[in-house]
CSV table of C-alpha atoms in Angstrom, one decimal:
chain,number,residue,atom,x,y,z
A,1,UNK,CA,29.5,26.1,43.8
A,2,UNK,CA,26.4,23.9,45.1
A,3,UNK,CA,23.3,25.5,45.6
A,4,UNK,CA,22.5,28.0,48.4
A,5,UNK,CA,18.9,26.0,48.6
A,6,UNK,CA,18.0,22.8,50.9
A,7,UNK,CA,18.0,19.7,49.0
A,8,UNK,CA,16.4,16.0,49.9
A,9,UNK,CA,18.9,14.0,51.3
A,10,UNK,CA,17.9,10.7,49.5
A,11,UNK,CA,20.2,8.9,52.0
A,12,UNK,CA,17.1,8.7,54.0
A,13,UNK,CA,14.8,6.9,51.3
A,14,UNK,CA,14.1,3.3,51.8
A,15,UNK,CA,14.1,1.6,48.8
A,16,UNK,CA,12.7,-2.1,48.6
A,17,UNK,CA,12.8,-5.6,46.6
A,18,UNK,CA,10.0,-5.4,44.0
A,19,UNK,CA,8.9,-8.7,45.2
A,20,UNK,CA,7.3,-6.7,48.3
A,21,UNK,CA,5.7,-5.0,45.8
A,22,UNK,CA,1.6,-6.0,44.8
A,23,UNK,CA,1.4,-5.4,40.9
A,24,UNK,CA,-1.9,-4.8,38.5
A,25,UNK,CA,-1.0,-6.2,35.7
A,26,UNK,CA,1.2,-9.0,34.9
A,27,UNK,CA,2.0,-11.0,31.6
A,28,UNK,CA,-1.4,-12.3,31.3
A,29,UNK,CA,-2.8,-8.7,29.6
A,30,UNK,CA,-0.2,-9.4,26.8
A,31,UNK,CA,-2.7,-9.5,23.9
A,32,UNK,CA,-2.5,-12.5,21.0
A,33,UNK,CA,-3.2,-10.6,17.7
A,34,UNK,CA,-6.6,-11.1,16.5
A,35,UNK,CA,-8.6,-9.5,13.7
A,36,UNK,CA,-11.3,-7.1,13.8
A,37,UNK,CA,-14.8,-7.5,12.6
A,38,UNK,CA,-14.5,-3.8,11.7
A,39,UNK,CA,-12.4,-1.4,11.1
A,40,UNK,CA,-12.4,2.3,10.9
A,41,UNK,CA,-12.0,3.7,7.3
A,42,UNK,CA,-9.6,6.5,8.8
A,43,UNK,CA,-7.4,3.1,9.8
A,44,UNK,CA,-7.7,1.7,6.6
A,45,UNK,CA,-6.3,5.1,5.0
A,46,UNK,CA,-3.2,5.1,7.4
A,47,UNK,CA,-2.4,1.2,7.1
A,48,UNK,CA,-2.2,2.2,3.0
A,49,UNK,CA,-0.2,5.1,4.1
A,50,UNK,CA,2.0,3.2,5.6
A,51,UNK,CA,2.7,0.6,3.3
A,52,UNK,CA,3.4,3.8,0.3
A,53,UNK,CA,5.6,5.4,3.0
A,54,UNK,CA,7.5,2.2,3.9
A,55,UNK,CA,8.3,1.6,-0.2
A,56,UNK,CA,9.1,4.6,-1.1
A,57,UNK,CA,11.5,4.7,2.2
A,58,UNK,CA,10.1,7.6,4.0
A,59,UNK,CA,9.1,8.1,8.2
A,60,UNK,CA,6.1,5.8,9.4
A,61,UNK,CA,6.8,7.3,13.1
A,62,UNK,CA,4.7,6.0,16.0
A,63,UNK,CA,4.5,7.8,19.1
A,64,UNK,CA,2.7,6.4,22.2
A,65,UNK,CA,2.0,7.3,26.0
A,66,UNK,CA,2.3,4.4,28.6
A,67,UNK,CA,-1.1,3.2,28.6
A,68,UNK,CA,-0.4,1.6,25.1
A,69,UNK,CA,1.7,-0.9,26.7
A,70,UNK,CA,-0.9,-1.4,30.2
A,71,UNK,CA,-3.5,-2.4,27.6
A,72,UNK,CA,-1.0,-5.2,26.3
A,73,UNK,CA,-0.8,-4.4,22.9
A,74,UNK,CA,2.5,-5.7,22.4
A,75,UNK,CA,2.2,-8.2,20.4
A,76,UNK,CA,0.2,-6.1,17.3
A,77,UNK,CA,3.0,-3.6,17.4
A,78,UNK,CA,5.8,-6.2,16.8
A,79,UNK,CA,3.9,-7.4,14.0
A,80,UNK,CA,3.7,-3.8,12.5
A,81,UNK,CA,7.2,-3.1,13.2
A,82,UNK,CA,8.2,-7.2,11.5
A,83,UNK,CA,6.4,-5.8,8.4
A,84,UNK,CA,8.7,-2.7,8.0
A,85,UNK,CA,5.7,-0.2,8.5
A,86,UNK,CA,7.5,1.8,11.7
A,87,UNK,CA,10.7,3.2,11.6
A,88,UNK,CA,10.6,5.4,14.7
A,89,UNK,CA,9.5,4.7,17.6
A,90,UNK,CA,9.0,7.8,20.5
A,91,UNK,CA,7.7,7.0,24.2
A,92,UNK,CA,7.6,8.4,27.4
A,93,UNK,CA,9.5,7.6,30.2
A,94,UNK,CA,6.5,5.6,32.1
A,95,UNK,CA,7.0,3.4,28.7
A,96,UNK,CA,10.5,2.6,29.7
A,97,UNK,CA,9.7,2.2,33.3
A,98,UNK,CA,6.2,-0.5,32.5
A,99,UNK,CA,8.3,-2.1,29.8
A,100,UNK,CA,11.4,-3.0,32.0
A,101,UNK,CA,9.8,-4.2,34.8
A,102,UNK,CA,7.7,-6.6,32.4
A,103,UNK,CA,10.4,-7.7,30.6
A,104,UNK,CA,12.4,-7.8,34.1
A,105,UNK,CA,9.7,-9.5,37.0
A,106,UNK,CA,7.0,-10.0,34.6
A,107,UNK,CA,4.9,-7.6,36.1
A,108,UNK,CA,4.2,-3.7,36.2
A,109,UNK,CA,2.2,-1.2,37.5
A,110,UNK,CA,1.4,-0.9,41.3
A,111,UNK,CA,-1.3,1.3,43.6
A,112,UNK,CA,-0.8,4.6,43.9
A,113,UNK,CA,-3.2,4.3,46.6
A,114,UNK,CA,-1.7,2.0,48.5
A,115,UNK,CA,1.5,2.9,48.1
A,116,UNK,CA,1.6,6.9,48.4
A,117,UNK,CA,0.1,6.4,51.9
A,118,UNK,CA,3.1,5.0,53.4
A,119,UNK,CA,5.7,6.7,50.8
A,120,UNK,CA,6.6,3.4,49.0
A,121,UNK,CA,4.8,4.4,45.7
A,122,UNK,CA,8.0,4.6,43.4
A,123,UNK,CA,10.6,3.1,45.2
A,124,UNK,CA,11.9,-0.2,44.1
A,125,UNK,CA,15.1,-1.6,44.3
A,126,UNK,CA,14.9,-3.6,40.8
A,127,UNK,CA,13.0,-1.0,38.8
A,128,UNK,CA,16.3,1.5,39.5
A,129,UNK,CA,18.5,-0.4,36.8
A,130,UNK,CA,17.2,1.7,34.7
A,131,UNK,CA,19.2,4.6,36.8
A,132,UNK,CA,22.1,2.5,36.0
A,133,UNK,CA,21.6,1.6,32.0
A,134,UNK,CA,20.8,5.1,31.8
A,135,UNK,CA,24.1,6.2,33.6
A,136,UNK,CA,26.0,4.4,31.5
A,137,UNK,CA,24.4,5.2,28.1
A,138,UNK,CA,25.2,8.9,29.0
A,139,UNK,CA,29.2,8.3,29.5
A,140,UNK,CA,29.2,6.5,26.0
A,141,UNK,CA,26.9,9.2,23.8
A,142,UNK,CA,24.2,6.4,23.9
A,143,UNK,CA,20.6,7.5,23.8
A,144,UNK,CA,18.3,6.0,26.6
A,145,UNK,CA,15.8,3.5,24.1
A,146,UNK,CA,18.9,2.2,22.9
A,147,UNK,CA,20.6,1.3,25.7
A,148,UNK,CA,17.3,0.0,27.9
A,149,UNK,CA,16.8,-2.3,24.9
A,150,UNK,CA,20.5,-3.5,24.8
A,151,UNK,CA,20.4,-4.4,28.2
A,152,UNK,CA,17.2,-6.5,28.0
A,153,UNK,CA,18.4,-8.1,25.1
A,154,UNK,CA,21.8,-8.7,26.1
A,155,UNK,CA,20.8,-9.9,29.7
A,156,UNK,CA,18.3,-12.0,28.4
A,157,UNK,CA,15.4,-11.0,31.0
A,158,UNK,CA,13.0,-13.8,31.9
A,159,UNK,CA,10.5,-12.1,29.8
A,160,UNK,CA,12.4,-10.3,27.1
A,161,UNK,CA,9.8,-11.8,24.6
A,162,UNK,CA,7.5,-9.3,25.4
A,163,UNK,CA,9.7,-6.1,25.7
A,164,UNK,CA,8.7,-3.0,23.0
A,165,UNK,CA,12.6,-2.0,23.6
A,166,UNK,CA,13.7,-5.3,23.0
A,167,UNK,CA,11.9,-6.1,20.1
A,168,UNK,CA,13.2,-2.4,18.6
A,169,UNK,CA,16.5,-2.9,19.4
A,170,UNK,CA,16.5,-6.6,17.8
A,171,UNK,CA,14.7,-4.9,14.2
A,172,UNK,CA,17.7,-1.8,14.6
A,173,UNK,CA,14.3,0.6,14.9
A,174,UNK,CA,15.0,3.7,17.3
A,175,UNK,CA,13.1,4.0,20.2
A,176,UNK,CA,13.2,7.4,21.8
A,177,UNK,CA,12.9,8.2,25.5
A,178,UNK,CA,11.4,11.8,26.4
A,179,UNK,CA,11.9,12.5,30.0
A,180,UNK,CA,10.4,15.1,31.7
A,181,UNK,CA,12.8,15.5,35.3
A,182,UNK,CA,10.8,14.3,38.3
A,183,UNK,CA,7.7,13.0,36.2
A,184,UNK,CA,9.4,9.0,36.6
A,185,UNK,CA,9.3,6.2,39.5
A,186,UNK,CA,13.1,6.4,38.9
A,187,UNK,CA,13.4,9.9,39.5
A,188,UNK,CA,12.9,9.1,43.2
A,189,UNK,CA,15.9,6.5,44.0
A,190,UNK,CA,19.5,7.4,44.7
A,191,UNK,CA,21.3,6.3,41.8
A,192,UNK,CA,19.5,8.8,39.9
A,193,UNK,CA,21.7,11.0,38.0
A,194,UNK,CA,19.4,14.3,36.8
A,195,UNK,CA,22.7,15.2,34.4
A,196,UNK,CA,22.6,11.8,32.5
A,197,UNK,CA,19.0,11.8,32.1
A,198,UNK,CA,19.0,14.5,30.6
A,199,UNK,CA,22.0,13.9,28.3
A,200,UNK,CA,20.2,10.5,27.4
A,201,UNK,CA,16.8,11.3,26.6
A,202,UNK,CA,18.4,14.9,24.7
A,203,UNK,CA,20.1,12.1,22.2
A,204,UNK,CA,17.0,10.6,21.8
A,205,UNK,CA,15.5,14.1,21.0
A,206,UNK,CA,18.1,14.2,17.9
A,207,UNK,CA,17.9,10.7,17.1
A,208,UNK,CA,13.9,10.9,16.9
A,209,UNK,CA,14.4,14.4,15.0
A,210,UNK,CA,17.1,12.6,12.6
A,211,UNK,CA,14.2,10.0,11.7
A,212,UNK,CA,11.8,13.0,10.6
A,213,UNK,CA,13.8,14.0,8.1
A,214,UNK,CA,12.2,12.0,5.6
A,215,UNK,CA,8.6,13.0,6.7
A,216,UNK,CA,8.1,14.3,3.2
A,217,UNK,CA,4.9,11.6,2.1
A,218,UNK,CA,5.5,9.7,5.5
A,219,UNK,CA,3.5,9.3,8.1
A,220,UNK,CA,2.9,10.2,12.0
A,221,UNK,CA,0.9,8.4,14.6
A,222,UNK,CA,0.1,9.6,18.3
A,223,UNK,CA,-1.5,6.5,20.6
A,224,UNK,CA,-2.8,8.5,23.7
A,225,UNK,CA,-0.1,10.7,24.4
A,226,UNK,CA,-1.6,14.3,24.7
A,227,UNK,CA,1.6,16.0,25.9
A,228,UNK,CA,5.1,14.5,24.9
A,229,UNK,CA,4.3,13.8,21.1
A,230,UNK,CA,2.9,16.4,19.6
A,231,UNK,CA,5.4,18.7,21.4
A,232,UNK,CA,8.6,17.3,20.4
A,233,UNK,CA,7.0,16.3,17.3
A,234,UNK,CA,6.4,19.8,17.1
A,235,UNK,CA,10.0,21.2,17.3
A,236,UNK,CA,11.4,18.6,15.9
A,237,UNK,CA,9.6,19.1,12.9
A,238,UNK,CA,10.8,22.8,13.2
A,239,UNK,CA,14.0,22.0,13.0
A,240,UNK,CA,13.6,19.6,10.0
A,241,UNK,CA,12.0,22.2,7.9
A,242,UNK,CA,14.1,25.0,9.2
A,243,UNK,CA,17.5,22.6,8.0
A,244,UNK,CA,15.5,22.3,4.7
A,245,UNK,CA,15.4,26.0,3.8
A,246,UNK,CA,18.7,26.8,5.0
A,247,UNK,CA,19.5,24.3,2.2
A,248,UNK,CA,17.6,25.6,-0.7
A,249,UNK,CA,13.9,23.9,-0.2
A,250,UNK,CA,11.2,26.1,-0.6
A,251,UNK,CA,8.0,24.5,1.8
A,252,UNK,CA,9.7,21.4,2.5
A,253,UNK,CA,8.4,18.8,3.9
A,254,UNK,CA,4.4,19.5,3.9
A,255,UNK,CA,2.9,16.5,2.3
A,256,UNK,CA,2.5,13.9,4.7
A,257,UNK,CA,0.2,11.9,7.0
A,258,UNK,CA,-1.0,12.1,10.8
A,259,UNK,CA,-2.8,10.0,12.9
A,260,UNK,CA,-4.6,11.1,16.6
A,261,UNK,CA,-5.6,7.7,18.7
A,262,UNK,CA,-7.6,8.9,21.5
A,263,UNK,CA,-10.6,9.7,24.3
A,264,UNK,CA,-11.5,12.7,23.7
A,265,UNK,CA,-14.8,14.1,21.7
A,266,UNK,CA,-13.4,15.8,18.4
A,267,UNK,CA,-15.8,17.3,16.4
A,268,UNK,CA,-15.9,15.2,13.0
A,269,UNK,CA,-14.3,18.1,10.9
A,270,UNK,CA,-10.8,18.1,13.0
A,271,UNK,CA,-8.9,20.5,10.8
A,272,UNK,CA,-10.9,23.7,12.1
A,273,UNK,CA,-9.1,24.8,15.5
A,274,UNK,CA,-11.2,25.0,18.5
A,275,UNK,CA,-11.8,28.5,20.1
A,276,UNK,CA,-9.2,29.6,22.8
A,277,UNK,CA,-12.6,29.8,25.1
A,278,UNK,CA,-13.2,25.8,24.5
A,279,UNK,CA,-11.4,23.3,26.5
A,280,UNK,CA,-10.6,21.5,23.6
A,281,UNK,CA,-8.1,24.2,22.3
A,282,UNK,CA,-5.7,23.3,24.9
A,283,UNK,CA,-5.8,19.9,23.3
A,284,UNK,CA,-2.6,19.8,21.9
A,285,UNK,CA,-2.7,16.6,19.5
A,286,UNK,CA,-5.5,18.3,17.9
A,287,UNK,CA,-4.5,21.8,17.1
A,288,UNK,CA,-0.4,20.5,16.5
A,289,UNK,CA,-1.1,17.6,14.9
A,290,UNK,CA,-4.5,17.6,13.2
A,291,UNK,CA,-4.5,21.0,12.1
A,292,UNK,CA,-1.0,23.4,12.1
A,293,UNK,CA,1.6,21.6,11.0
A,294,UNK,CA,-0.5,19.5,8.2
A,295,UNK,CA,-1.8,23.2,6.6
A,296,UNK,CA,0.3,23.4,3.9
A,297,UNK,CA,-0.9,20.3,2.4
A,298,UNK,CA,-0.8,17.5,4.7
A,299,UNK,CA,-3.6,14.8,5.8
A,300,UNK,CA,-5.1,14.2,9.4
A,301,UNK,CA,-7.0,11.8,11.0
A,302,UNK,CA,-8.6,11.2,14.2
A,303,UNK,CA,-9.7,7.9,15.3
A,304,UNK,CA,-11.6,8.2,19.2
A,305,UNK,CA,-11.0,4.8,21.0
A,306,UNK,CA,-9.3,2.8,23.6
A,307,UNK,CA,-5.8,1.7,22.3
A,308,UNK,CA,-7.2,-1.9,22.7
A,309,UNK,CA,-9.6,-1.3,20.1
A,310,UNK,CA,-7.5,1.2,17.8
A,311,UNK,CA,-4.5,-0.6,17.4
A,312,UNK,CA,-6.3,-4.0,17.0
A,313,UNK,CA,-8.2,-1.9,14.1
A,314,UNK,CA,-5.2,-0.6,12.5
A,315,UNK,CA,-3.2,-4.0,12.0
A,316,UNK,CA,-6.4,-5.6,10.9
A,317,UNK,CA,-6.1,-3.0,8.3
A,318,UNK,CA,-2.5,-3.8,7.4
A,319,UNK,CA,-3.3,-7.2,7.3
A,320,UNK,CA,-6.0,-7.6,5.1
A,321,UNK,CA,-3.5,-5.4,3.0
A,322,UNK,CA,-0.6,-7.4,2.8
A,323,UNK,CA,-0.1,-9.6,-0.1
A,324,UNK,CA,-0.7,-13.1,-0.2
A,325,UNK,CA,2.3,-15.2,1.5
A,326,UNK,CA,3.3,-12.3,3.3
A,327,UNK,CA,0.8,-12.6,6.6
A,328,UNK,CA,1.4,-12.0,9.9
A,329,UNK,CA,2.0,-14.7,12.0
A,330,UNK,CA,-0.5,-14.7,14.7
């Protein structure tokens, strides 16, 4: 039975070649690694984290919000992930969306301005592959980041070089897609299937929940995402530690790391939650991250930057770490 309400025909939409389409950023933002003069001390403390977590084989998960990628710090997260210091990676769907289309036409991100005025914004021929990968990832039980990175690999885009998914799929580290329905560009074409989406990105869920399990003296990192990581880090820590008591554990999985990357003004003591009157309480990386689910003795930190200073910091950090004859290249 279909539903009794109206729906949008999308028969109607007029979907055109991305080469229509002006972009804002193009390869040319693709940062080249390049050390800091300075470095935040909290930085320093995760990049040792890391390295501990990484040899005694437990999570180093990173979890980052699209802008990560618009700032064109590519390039410093493959050499984190080369150097075995991220074993998870969770993203939005805007991530998937600004990566493909990189890796794809070399180019990403267009006006909303310009384009909502005329109903263009979103609606690009090229850019609804990703309908298609994602279609097809659902028939075979395949999560979403797994099956955009196949693709670009396996296709061998013009600029595959610089694709997060790629480089993940190359290193066999997961990278999980969390979709919200009707949040994406892709949401708006035709070949949008709602059912695989979903089925998709819900694989991803367990995949990315599969990876926490060994949390216990790893480490979490958040890079400007204020909504999608800390809530499916969240219950997908619940689920870890609920698993863990059903088998026996008593306060499993409580010592371990996290790490806040953003804008916003925390106060310099970050693991006293903010006042349901203040603003800030609706913060979720802070009180979910920084505070509730390190209390039974974990470690937070909060580092307030743009990514394009924070992640420079951070594999400055790791480098000046890493043992002689085992550098980066740059």
């Amino acid at each position: 039975m279909s539903s009794k309400y109206q729906l949008f025909d999308r028969s109607k939409l007029r979907v055109l070649p991305i080469s229509e389409r002006k972009s804002l950023l193009d390869t040319s933002i693709i940062a080249i690694p390049t050390p800091c003069e300075k470095v935040h001390p909290s930085l320093e403390i995760i990049a040792e984290s890391l390295a501990t977590a990484r040899d005694n084989g437990n999570s180093r998960i990173l979890m980052i919000g699209a802008h990560v990628l618009r700032s064109g710090m590519q390039k410093y997260l493959f050499d984190i992930m080369e150097k075995g210091l991220i074993s998870c990676i969770a993203v939005n769907g805007a991530c998937a969306i600004h990566d493909f289309e990189y890796a794809l036409h070399g180019s990403t991100t267009e006006s909303v301005a310009t384009y909502i005025s005329n109903g263009q914004f979103g609606l690009w021929q090229e850019t609804g592959i990703l309908n298609d990968i994602i279609n097809e990832a659902a028939k075979n039980g395949r999560g979403f980041g797994e099956a955009v990175g196949e693709y670009i690999v396996k296709n061998k885009l013009d600029h595959a070089d610089i694709s997060l998914f790629a480089k993940a799929y190359e290193l066999n580290i997961p990278i999980t897609v969390h979709v919200g329905i009707g949040y994406d560009i892709v949401h708006e074409h035709p070949n949008c299937n709602g059912a695989a989406v979903g089925q998709a990105s819900y694989t991803d869920f367990l995949i990315f929940a599969a990876a926490l399990e060994s949390l216990e003296g790893g480490v979490v990192m958040n890079f400007g995402s204020a909504i999608m990581a800390p809530e499916i880090y969240l219950k997908a820590l619940a689920m870890i530690r609920n698993a863990a008591t059903v088998s026996g554990k008593e306060k499993a999985i409580c010592h371990f790391t996290t790490l806040v990357c953003d804008l916003h003004d925390l106060p310099e003591k970050v693991n006293i939650e903010a006042p349901k009157t203040s603003a800030e309480y609706y913060f979720r990386p802070w009180k979910t991250m920084l505070i509730r689910t390190v209390a039974d003795g974990g470690r937070s930190y909060y580092v307030r930057g743009f990514h394009a200073d924070t992640i420079p910091q951070l594999w400055t950090a790791i480098k000046k770490q890493s043992p002689a004859g085992q550098d980066f290249v740059e």
